[in-house]
Amino acid sequence: EIAYYHDRFVDVDERVIPIQERGHQFGDGIYEVIRVYDGEPFTMKEHMERLEKSAEAIGMGLPYSREKIEALALEALERSGIQEAEIYMQITRGIHLRQHHYPDPSEPVLSMVVKEARKLTPEKRAAGVPVITTEEIRWKMCWIKSLNLLPNVMAKQKAMEAGAHEAVFVDQGTVTEGSSSNLFIVKDGTLLTHPATNAILHGITRRVILDIAEELGIPVEERTFTLDELLEADEAFLSSTTMEAASISAVDGRPLKGGRTLLDRIHARFVERTKKEKVDS
Ligand code: PLP
């Protein structure tokens, strides 16, 4: 494991955050999580684009050029020596005497952690994971990958306490997304997922899956679906950088049909891409 804070590489356990760091006091910042397969970051470009979009959305500049941030991430990766890694990257609005409004000028601060990737166990990958539902209580700008994750943290805790793997937000009957994942269902051969609106994070894995579906000629509809549709779906799965695509076995203790014809085809192609990018690059 290796970490970076502000302008230097540090030990992950080193105490480096100044008390008036705005990420720490307000959650005033944004982040990304990038998966590394066999030493190669996967979909780095897409993650950097989303990072830039999130920064812009909160009126914050980046502390360095995108090229330099990428170079630092690669350096951190190399220093870590980890092949199957996860790069956590966050940028905050910096360090300033505590005030709500933006410091002027503000000096954004980058931090990073590179560690061993969290992976779904082969058992969970095969059997699927149970989820619970929870009321959608988040704000109206969920597409920004903001550090403010309290509702997500609380939802995930609720899932853990229920022995489930993920909590799925439901907004007046409509399924939005998981606390740290997007959601897909299959009905009569069509792949459905919530459209990329303000109500969800526009997951990079979600995008890759839609792209693969198109490649495989699977009909796709980006439209909202209800909790009832989830319960009656032929297939249902979660997507995220860490989970890739993972079947949902049950919702609130009710077993689903558990089909995985399209999921398995899509996931196999996903795994190929994580290898192919390495060959191509
Ligand atoms: N939705 C939320 C709320 C998330 O936090 C995440 C990732 O952590 C995702 C979806 C999945 O996004 P990605 O595929 O880019 O990891």
Coordinates of C-alpha atoms and ligand atoms in Angstrom, one line a residue:
E1 CA 0.0 0.0 0.0
I2 CA 1.1 3.5 -0.7
A3 CA -0.6 6.9 -0.3
Y4 CA -0.1 10.4 -1.6
Y5 CA -1.1 13.7 0.1
H6 CA -0.8 17.2 -1.3
D7 CA 2.7 17.0 -2.7
R8 CA 4.3 13.8 -1.4
F9 CA 4.1 10.1 -1.1
V10 CA 3.3 9.0 2.4
D11 CA 2.6 5.8 4.3
V12 CA -1.1 5.0 4.4
D13 CA -1.0 5.2 8.2
E14 CA 0.7 8.5 8.3
R15 CA -1.3 11.3 9.9
V16 CA -1.3 13.9 7.2
I17 CA -4.7 15.7 7.0
P18 CA -4.6 19.2 8.5
I19 CA -7.5 19.9 10.8
Q20 CA -8.9 22.6 8.4
E21 CA -8.8 20.4 5.3
R22 CA -12.2 21.1 3.6
G23 CA -12.5 17.5 2.5
H24 CA -12.3 16.5 6.2
Q25 CA -14.6 19.3 7.5
F26 CA -17.2 19.6 4.7
G27 CA -16.7 16.6 2.4
D28 CA -15.9 19.5 0.0
G29 CA -14.4 17.4 -2.8
I30 CA -14.7 14.6 -5.3
Y31 CA -13.1 11.2 -5.9
E32 CA -12.6 8.3 -8.2
V33 CA -11.8 4.6 -7.8
I34 CA -9.9 3.0 -10.6
R35 CA -9.3 -0.8 -10.9
V36 CA -5.9 -2.1 -12.0
Y37 CA -5.7 -5.4 -13.7
D38 CA -2.4 -7.1 -14.0
G39 CA -0.6 -3.8 -13.5
E40 CA -2.7 -1.8 -16.0
P41 CA -5.3 0.7 -14.9
F42 CA -8.7 -0.1 -16.6
T43 CA -10.7 2.7 -18.2
M44 CA -8.4 5.3 -16.8
K45 CA -9.4 7.8 -19.5
E46 CA -13.1 7.5 -18.6
H47 CA -12.3 7.9 -14.9
M48 CA -10.2 11.0 -15.5
E49 CA -13.0 12.5 -17.6
R50 CA -15.5 11.9 -14.9
L51 CA -13.1 13.4 -12.3
E52 CA -12.9 16.6 -14.4
K53 CA -16.6 16.8 -14.8
S54 CA -17.2 16.4 -11.1
A55 CA -14.6 19.0 -10.3
E56 CA -16.2 21.4 -12.8
A57 CA -19.7 20.7 -11.4
I58 CA -18.6 21.9 -7.9
G59 CA -16.7 24.9 -9.3
M60 CA -13.3 23.5 -8.3
G61 CA -10.2 23.4 -10.4
L62 CA -7.8 20.5 -10.4
P63 CA -4.5 21.0 -8.5
Y64 CA -2.5 19.6 -11.4
S65 CA -3.0 18.9 -15.1
R66 CA -4.8 15.7 -15.9
E67 CA -1.6 14.3 -17.3
K68 CA 0.3 15.0 -14.1
I69 CA -2.5 13.4 -12.0
E70 CA -2.4 10.3 -14.2
A71 CA 1.4 10.2 -13.9
L72 CA 1.2 10.4 -10.1
A73 CA -1.3 7.6 -10.1
L74 CA 1.0 5.5 -12.2
E75 CA 4.0 6.3 -10.0
A76 CA 2.0 5.4 -6.9
L77 CA 1.0 2.1 -8.5
E78 CA 4.6 1.4 -9.4
R79 CA 5.8 2.2 -5.9
S80 CA 3.1 0.0 -4.4
G81 CA 4.2 -3.0 -6.5
I82 CA 0.6 -4.3 -6.5
Q83 CA -0.6 -5.9 -9.7
E84 CA -4.3 -6.3 -8.9
A85 CA -4.9 -2.9 -7.4
E86 CA -7.4 -0.2 -6.6
I87 CA -6.4 3.4 -7.0
Y88 CA -8.4 5.8 -4.8
M89 CA -8.0 9.4 -5.8
Q90 CA -9.6 12.4 -4.2
I91 CA -9.4 16.1 -4.7
T92 CA -10.7 18.6 -2.1
R93 CA -11.0 22.3 -2.1
G94 CA -8.0 22.5 0.1
I95 CA -7.0 23.8 3.5
H96 CA -8.5 27.0 4.9
L97 CA -9.8 28.6 8.1
R98 CA -13.3 27.0 8.4
Q99 CA -15.9 28.9 6.4
H100 CA -18.7 27.5 4.3
H101 CA -18.0 29.6 1.1
Y102 CA -15.1 28.8 -1.1
P103 CA -11.7 30.1 -0.1
D104 CA -10.5 32.7 -2.6
P105 CA -8.2 31.7 -4.1
S106 CA -8.7 28.0 -3.3
E107 CA -5.8 25.6 -3.6
P108 CA -7.2 22.1 -4.3
V109 CA -5.4 19.2 -2.8
L110 CA -4.9 15.7 -4.3
S111 CA -4.7 12.6 -2.2
M112 CA -4.4 9.0 -3.3
V113 CA -4.3 5.5 -1.9
V114 CA -3.2 2.4 -3.8
K115 CA -4.0 -0.9 -2.3
E116 CA -4.9 -4.5 -3.1
A117 CA -8.2 -4.6 -5.1
R118 CA -11.3 -5.8 -3.3
K119 CA -12.7 -8.6 -5.2
L120 CA -16.0 -10.5 -5.1
T121 CA -15.3 -14.0 -3.9
P122 CA -15.8 -16.8 -6.4
E123 CA -18.7 -18.1 -4.3
K124 CA -20.4 -14.7 -4.4
R125 CA -19.7 -14.4 -8.1
A126 CA -21.3 -17.8 -8.7
A127 CA -24.3 -17.6 -6.2
G128 CA -25.1 -13.9 -6.6
V129 CA -25.4 -11.4 -3.7
P130 CA -28.4 -10.5 -1.6
V131 CA -29.5 -6.9 -1.5
I132 CA -31.9 -4.8 0.6
T133 CA -33.9 -1.8 -0.4
T134 CA -33.8 1.5 1.3
E135 CA -35.5 4.8 0.8
E136 CA -33.8 7.2 -1.7
I137 CA -32.8 10.1 0.6
R138 CA -29.9 11.6 -1.4
W139 CA -29.6 14.9 -3.1
K140 CA -30.4 15.9 -6.7
M141 CA -26.9 15.8 -8.1
C142 CA -26.0 12.1 -7.7
W143 CA -24.0 12.2 -10.9
I144 CA -21.3 14.2 -9.2
K145 CA -18.8 11.7 -7.5
S146 CA -18.9 13.8 -4.3
L147 CA -17.1 12.9 -1.1
N148 CA -20.4 13.5 0.7
L149 CA -21.3 9.8 1.1
L150 CA -23.2 9.8 4.4
P151 CA -26.5 8.5 3.0
N152 CA -24.5 5.8 1.0
V153 CA -22.5 4.9 4.2
M154 CA -25.7 4.6 6.2
A155 CA -27.4 2.5 3.5
K156 CA -24.5 0.1 3.2
Q157 CA -24.4 -0.3 7.0
K158 CA -28.1 -1.2 6.9
A159 CA -27.3 -3.8 4.3
M160 CA -24.4 -5.3 6.3
E161 CA -26.6 -5.5 9.4
A162 CA -29.2 -7.4 7.3
G163 CA -26.5 -9.8 6.1
A164 CA -26.9 -8.3 2.6
H165 CA -24.2 -7.2 0.2
E166 CA -25.6 -4.0 -1.1
A167 CA -28.4 -1.5 -0.4
V168 CA -30.5 -0.4 -3.3
F169 CA -32.1 3.1 -3.2
V170 CA -35.8 3.2 -4.2
D171 CA -37.4 6.5 -4.9
Q172 CA -41.2 6.3 -4.6
G173 CA -41.2 2.9 -6.3
T174 CA -38.4 3.6 -8.8
V175 CA -35.1 1.8 -8.4
T176 CA -32.3 4.3 -8.8
E177 CA -29.0 2.6 -7.9
G178 CA -27.0 0.8 -5.2
S179 CA -25.1 2.6 -2.4
S180 CA -21.9 2.1 -4.4
S181 CA -23.1 0.4 -7.6
N182 CA -25.5 0.7 -10.6
L183 CA -28.3 -1.7 -11.3
F184 CA -29.4 -3.7 -14.3
I185 CA -32.3 -6.0 -15.0
V186 CA -33.2 -8.2 -17.9
K187 CA -36.8 -8.6 -19.0
D188 CA -37.7 -10.7 -22.1
G189 CA -34.2 -10.4 -23.5
T190 CA -33.9 -6.6 -23.0
L191 CA -31.3 -5.1 -20.8
L192 CA -32.7 -2.3 -18.7
T193 CA -30.9 0.3 -16.5
H194 CA -31.7 3.7 -15.1
P195 CA -31.0 6.5 -17.5
A196 CA -27.9 8.6 -16.8
T197 CA -29.7 11.5 -15.1
N198 CA -29.1 13.5 -11.9
A199 CA -30.6 10.6 -9.9
I200 CA -27.6 8.2 -10.3
L201 CA -23.8 8.2 -10.6
H202 CA -22.9 7.6 -14.2
G203 CA -20.9 4.5 -13.5
I204 CA -18.0 3.7 -15.7
T205 CA -18.7 0.0 -15.4
R206 CA -22.4 0.8 -16.3
R207 CA -21.1 2.4 -19.5
V208 CA -18.7 -0.5 -20.3
I209 CA -21.6 -2.9 -19.8
L210 CA -23.9 -0.9 -22.1
D211 CA -21.1 -0.9 -24.7
I212 CA -20.6 -4.6 -24.4
A213 CA -24.4 -5.2 -24.7
E214 CA -24.4 -3.2 -27.9
E215 CA -21.4 -5.2 -29.2
L216 CA -23.3 -8.4 -28.5
G217 CA -26.4 -7.2 -30.1
I218 CA -28.4 -7.3 -26.9
P219 CA -31.4 -4.9 -26.9
V220 CA -30.9 -2.1 -24.3
E221 CA -33.3 0.4 -22.8
E222 CA -32.0 3.1 -20.6
R223 CA -35.2 3.7 -18.7
T224 CA -36.3 3.7 -15.1
F225 CA -37.9 0.6 -13.7
T226 CA -39.8 -0.1 -10.5
L227 CA -39.1 -2.3 -7.5
D228 CA -41.8 -4.7 -8.8
E229 CA -40.0 -5.0 -12.1
L230 CA -36.8 -5.8 -10.2
L231 CA -38.6 -8.5 -8.2
E232 CA -40.0 -10.0 -11.4
A233 CA -36.9 -9.6 -13.6
D234 CA -35.5 -12.6 -15.4
E235 CA -32.0 -11.4 -14.4
A236 CA -30.8 -8.7 -12.1
F237 CA -27.2 -7.5 -11.4
L238 CA -25.1 -4.8 -9.9
S239 CA -22.2 -3.1 -11.6
S240 CA -19.2 -1.3 -10.1
T241 CA -15.5 -0.9 -10.5
T242 CA -14.9 -3.3 -7.7
M243 CA -17.8 -5.8 -8.3
E244 CA -17.7 -5.7 -12.2
A245 CA -21.1 -7.2 -12.8
A246 CA -22.5 -9.3 -10.0
S247 CA -25.8 -11.2 -10.0
I248 CA -28.4 -10.3 -7.4
S249 CA -29.8 -13.4 -5.6
A250 CA -32.4 -11.8 -3.4
V251 CA -34.1 -8.5 -2.6
D252 CA -35.2 -7.9 1.0
G253 CA -35.0 -11.6 1.6
R254 CA -37.1 -12.6 -1.4
P255 CA -35.2 -14.8 -3.8
L256 CA -35.1 -13.6 -7.4
K257 CA -35.5 -15.8 -10.5
G258 CA -31.7 -15.8 -10.6
G259 CA -31.3 -16.0 -14.4
R260 CA -27.9 -15.1 -15.7
T261 CA -27.8 -15.9 -19.4
L262 CA -27.0 -12.3 -20.5
L263 CA -25.1 -11.5 -17.3
D264 CA -22.6 -14.3 -18.0
R265 CA -22.2 -13.4 -21.6
I266 CA -21.6 -9.7 -20.7
H267 CA -19.3 -10.5 -17.8
A268 CA -17.2 -12.9 -19.9
R269 CA -16.7 -10.1 -22.4
F270 CA -16.0 -7.7 -19.6
V271 CA -13.2 -9.9 -18.3
E272 CA -11.8 -10.2 -21.9
R273 CA -11.7 -6.4 -22.0
T274 CA -9.7 -6.1 -18.8
K275 CA -7.1 -8.3 -20.5
K276 CA -7.4 -6.8 -24.0
E277 CA -6.7 -3.3 -22.9
K278 CA -3.4 -4.5 -21.7
V279 CA -2.5 -6.1 -25.0
D280 CA -3.6 -3.1 -27.0
S281 CA -1.8 -0.5 -24.9
Ligands
PLP1 N1 -23.2 4.4 -8.0 C1 -22.6 4.8 -6.9 C2 -23.4 5.6 -5.9 C3 -21.2 4.6 -6.6 O1 -20.6 5.0 -5.5 C4 -20.5 3.8 -7.6 C5 -19.1 3.5 -7.4 O2 -18.6 3.5 -6.4 C6 -21.2 3.3 -8.7 C7 -22.5 3.7 -8.9 C8 -20.5 2.5 -9.8 O3 -19.6 3.3 -10.5 P1 -18.3 2.8 -11.3 O4 -18.8 1.7 -12.2 O5 -17.8 4.0 -12.0 O6 -17.4 2.2 -10.2

